[in-house]
Short mmCIF file of C-alpha atoms and ligand atoms in Angstrom, two decimals:
data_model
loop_
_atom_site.label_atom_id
_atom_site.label_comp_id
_atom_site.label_asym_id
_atom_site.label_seq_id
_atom_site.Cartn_x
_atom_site.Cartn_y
_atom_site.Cartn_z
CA UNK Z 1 -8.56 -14.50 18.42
CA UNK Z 2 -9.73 -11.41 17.42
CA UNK Z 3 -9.49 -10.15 13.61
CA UNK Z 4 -7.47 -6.91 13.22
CA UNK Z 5 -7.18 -4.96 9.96
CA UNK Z 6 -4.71 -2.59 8.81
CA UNK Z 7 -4.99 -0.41 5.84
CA UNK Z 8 -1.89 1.62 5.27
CA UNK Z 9 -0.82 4.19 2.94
CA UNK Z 10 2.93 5.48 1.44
CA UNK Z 11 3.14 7.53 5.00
CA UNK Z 12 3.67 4.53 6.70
CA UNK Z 13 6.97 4.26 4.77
CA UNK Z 14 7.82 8.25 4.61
CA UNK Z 15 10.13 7.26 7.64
CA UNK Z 16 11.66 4.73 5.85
CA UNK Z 17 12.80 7.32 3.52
CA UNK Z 18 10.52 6.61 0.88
CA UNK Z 19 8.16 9.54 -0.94
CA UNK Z 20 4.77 9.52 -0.10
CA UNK Z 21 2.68 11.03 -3.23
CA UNK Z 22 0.47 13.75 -2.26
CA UNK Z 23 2.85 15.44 0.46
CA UNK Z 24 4.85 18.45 -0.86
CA UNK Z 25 8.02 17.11 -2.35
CA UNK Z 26 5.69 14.34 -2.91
CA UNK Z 27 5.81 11.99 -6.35
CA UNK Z 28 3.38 13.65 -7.71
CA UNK Z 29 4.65 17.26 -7.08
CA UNK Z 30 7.63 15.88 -9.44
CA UNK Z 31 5.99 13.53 -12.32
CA UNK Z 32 2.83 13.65 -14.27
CA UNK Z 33 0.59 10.94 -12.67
CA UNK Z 34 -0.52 10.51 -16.54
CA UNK Z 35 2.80 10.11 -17.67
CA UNK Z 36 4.12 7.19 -15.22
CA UNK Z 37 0.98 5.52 -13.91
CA UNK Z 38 -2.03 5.75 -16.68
CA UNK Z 39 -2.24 2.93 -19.38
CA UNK Z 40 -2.34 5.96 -21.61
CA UNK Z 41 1.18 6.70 -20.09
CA UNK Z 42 2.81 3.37 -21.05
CA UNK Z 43 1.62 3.45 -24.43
CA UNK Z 44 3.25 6.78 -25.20
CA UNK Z 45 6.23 6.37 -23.35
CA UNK Z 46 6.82 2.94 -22.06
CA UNK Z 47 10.61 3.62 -21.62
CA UNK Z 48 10.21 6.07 -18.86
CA UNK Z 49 7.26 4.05 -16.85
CA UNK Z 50 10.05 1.68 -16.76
CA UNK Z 51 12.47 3.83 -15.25
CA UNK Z 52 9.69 5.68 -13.27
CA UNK Z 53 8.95 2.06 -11.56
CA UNK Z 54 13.07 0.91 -11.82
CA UNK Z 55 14.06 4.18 -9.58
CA UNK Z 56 11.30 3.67 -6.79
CA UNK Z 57 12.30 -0.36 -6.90
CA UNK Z 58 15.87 0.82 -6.11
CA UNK Z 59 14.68 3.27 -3.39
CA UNK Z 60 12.52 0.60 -1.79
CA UNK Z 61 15.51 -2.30 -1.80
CA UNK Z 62 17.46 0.00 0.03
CA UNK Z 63 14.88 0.99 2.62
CA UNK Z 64 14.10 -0.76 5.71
CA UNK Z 65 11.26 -0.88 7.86
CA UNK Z 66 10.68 1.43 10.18
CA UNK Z 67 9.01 1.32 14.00
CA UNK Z 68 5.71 0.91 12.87
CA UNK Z 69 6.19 -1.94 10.69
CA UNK Z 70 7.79 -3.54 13.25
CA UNK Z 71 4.93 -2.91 15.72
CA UNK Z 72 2.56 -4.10 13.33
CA UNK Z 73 4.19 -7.61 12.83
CA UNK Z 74 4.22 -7.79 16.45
CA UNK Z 75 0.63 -7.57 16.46
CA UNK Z 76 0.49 -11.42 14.78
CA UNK Z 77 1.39 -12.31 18.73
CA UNK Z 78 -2.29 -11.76 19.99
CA UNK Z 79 -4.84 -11.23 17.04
CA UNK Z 80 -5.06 -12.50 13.72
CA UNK Z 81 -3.63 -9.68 11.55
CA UNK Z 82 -4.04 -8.60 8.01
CA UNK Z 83 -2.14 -6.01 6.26
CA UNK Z 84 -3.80 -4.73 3.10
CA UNK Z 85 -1.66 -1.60 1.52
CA UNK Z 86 -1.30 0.41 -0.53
CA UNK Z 87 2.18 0.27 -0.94
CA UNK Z 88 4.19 -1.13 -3.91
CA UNK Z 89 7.36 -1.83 -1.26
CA UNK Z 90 7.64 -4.92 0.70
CA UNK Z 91 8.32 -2.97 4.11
CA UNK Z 92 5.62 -4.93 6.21
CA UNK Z 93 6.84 -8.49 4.72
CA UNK Z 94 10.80 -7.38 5.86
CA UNK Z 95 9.42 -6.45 9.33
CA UNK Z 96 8.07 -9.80 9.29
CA UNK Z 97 4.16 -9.66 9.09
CA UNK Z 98 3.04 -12.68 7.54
CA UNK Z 99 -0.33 -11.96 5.32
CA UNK Z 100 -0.07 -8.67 3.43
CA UNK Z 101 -2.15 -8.02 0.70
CA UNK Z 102 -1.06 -5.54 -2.00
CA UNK Z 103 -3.96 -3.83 -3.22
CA UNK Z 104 -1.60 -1.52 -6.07
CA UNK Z 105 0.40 -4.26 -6.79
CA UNK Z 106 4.27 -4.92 -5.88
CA UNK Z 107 7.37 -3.31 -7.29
CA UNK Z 108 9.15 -6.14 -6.85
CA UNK Z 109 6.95 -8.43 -9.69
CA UNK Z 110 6.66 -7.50 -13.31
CA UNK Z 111 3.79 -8.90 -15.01
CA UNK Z 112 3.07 -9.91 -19.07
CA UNK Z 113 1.28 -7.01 -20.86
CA UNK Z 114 -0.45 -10.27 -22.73
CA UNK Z 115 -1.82 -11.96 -19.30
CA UNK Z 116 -2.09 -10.14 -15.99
CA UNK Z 117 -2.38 -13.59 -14.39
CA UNK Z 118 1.16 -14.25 -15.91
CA UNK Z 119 3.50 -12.52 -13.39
CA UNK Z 120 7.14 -13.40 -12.15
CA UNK Z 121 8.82 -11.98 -9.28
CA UNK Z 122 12.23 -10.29 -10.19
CA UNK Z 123 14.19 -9.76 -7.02
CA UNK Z 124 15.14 -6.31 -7.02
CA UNK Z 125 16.37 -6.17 -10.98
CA UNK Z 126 15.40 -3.70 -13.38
CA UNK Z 127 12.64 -4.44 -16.12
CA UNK Z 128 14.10 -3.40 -19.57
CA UNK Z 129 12.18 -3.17 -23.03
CA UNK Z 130 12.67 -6.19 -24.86
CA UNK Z 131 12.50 -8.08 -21.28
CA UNK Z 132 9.49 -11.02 -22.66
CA UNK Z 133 6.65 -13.12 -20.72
CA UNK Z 134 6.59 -16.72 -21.16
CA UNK Z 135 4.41 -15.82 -24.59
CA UNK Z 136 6.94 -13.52 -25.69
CA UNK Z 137 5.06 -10.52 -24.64
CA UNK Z 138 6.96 -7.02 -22.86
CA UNK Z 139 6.57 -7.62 -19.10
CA UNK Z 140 5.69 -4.17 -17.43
CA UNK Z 141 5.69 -3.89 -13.80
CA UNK Z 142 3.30 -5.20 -11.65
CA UNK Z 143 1.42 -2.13 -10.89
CA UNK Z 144 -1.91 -1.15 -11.10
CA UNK Z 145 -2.52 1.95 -12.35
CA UNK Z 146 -5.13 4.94 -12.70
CA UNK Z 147 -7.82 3.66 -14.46
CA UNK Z 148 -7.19 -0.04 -14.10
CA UNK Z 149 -9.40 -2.11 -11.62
CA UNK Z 150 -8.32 -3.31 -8.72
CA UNK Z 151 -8.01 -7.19 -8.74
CA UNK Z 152 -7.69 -7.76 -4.74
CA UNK Z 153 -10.38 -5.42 -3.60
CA UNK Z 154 -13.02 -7.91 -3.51
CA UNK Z 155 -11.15 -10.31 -1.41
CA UNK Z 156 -10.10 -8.23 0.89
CA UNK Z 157 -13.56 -6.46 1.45
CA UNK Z 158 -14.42 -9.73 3.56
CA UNK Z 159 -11.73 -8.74 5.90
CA UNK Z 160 -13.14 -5.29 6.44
CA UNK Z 161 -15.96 -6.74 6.47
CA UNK Z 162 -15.35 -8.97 10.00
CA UNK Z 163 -12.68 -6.60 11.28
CA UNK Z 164 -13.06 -6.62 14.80
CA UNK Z 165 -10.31 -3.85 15.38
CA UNK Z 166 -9.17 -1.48 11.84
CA UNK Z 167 -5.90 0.80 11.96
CA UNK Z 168 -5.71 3.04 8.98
CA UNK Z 169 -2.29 4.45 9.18
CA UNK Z 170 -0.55 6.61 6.53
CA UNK Z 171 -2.94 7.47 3.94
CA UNK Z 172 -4.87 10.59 2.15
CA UNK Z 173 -7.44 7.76 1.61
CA UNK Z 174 -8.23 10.34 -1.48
CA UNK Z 175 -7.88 7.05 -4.04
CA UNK Z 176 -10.59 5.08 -4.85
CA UNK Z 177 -12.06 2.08 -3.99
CA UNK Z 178 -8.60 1.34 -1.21
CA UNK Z 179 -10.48 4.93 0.74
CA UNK Z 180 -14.18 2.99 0.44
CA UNK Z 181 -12.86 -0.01 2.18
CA UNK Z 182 -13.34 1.42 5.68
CA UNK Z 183 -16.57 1.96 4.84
CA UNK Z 184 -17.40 -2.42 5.30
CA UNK Z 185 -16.33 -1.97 8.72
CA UNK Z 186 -19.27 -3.29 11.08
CA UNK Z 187 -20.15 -0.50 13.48
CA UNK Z 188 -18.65 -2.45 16.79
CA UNK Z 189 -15.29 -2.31 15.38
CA UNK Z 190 -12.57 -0.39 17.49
CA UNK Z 191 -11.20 1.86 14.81
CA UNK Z 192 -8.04 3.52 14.36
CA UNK Z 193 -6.41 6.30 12.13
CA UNK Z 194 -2.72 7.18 12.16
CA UNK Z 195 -1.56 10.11 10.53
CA UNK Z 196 -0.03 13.62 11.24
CA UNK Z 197 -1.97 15.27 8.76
CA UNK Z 198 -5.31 13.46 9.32
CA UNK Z 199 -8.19 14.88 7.47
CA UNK Z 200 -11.17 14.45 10.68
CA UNK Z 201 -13.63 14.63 7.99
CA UNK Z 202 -13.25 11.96 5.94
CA UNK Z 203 -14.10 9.29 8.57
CA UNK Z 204 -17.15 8.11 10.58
CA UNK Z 205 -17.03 9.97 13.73
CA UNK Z 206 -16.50 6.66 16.12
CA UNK Z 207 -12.74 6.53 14.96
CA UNK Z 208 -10.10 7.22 17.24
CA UNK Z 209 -7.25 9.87 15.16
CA UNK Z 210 -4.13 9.37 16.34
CA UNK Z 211 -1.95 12.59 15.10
CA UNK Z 212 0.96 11.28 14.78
CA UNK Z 213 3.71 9.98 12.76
CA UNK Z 214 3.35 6.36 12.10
CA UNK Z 215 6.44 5.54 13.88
CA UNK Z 216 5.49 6.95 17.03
CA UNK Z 217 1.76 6.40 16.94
CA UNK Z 218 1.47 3.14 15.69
CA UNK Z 219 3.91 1.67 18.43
CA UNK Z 220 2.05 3.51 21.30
CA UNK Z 221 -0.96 2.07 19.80
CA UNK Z 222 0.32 -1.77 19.63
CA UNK Z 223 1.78 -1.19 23.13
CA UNK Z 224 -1.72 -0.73 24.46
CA UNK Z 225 -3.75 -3.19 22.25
CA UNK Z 226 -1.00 -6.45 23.61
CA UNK Z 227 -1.87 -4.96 26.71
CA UNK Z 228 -5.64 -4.49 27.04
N1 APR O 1 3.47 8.94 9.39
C1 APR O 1 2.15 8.77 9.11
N2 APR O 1 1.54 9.38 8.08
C2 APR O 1 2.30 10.18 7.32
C3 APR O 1 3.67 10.40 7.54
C4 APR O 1 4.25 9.74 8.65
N3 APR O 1 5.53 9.86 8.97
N4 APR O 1 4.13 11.24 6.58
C5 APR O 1 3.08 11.54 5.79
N5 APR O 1 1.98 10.89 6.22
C6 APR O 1 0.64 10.89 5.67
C7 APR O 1 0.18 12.17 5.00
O1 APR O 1 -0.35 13.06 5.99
C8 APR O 1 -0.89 11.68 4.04
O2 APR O 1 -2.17 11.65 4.65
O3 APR O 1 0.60 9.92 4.64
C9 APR O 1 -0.45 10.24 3.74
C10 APR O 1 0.08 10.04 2.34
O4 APR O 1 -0.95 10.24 1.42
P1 APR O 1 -0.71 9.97 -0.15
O5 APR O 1 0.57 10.58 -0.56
O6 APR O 1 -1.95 10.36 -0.84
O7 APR O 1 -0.48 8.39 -0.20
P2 APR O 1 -1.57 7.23 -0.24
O8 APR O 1 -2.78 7.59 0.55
O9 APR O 1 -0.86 5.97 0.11
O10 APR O 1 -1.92 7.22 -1.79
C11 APR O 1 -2.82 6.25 -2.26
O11 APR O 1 -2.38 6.97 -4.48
O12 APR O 1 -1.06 7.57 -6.28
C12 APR O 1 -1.66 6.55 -5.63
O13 APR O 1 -1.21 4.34 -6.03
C13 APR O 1 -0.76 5.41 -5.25
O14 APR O 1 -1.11 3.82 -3.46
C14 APR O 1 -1.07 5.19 -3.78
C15 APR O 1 -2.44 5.84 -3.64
#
């Protein structure tokens, strides 16, 4: 079986109806990336991270994945898949693709601000102050933010690393190190990128860009690869 990698980004979910960030009308258009998403941020204000990360956990309960999730778990049929995103919503696990790694974390887990290794999933609910770890610790959600590292990106680096087929779909890859991830991708690879907005120069010049939405690319694009 071959070894296909996706890395996806919030546009895969923009047609799920949920914001991307750097779009207009995007989430950062309307809040201070510093203010919600910065360690600095949750020491000054803690209460409104919380309801910062309690809004978009609402928005994502209620959304539901869209054609190209769908397309992508469908993928599991002939290749061994993995899913690393960006994204804090559980779209790909709903459409039923089994190994998903989260590289910014999970809105749907809320971790101890004593321990990151102490985390607890929390179905949905809202995380309050005075909501306590194990150790009696605030939990804040399971995010990582600006200016934290990035637990996952080592493992998954060995995936890039023996991709045989990548399909980037979704994403400004402007955040760093999830954009430096294609860059372990052996030369022989077939690679893919997915977006209506795609910015041509940020890639190596063997990738196929696919302009358009993820819905509509990404299932043309499964289509031929169960195919071929
Ligand atoms: N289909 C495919 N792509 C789309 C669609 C769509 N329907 N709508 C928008 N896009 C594309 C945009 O063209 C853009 O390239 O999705 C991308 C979204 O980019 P960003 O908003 O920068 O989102 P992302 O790349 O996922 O951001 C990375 O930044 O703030 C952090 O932690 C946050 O994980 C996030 C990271």
């Amino acid at each position: 079986m071959k070894n296909l990698v996706v890395l996806s980004g919030a546009g895969i979910s923009a047609e799920s109806g949920l914001k991307t960030f750097r779009d207009s009308n995007g989430l950062w258009e309307n809040h201070k990336i510093e203010d919600v998403a910065t360690p600095t941020g949750w020491n000054n204000n803690p209460e409104l991270v919380l309801e910062f990360y309690n809004q978009r956990r609402k928005q994502a309960s209620l959304a539901k994945p869209n054609m190209a999730h769908k397309a992508l778990a469908r993928l599991e049929n002939k290749f061994r898949v993995t899913i690393v995103t960006q994204n804090v919503d559980d779209l790909h696990e709903k459409a039923g693709s089994s190994v998903v790694y989260h590289l910014h974390g999970e809105l749907n887990k809320a971790r101890s601000t004593l321990d990151p290794n102490l985390t607890y999933k929390i179905n949905d609910s809202n995380i309050s102050m005075g909501d306590l770890c194990e150790k009696g610790y605030q939990l804040r959600p399971d995010i990582v933010w600006f200016g934290e590292p990035v637990p996952m990106i080592e493992k998954v680096i060995t995936y890039f690393r023996s991709a045989d087929i990548l399909i980037v779909i979704g994403t400004s890859l402007s955040v760093y190190p999830a954009s430096s991830l294609i860059d372990h991708v052996n030369s022989f690879a077939d690679c893919y990128y997915i977006d209506p907005n795609a910015n041509e120069n940020t890639l190596r010049d063997d990738f196929t860009i696919i302009f358009k939405q993820a819905s509509v690319g990404t299932k043309e694009l499964v289509d031929i690869l169960l195919r071929s």
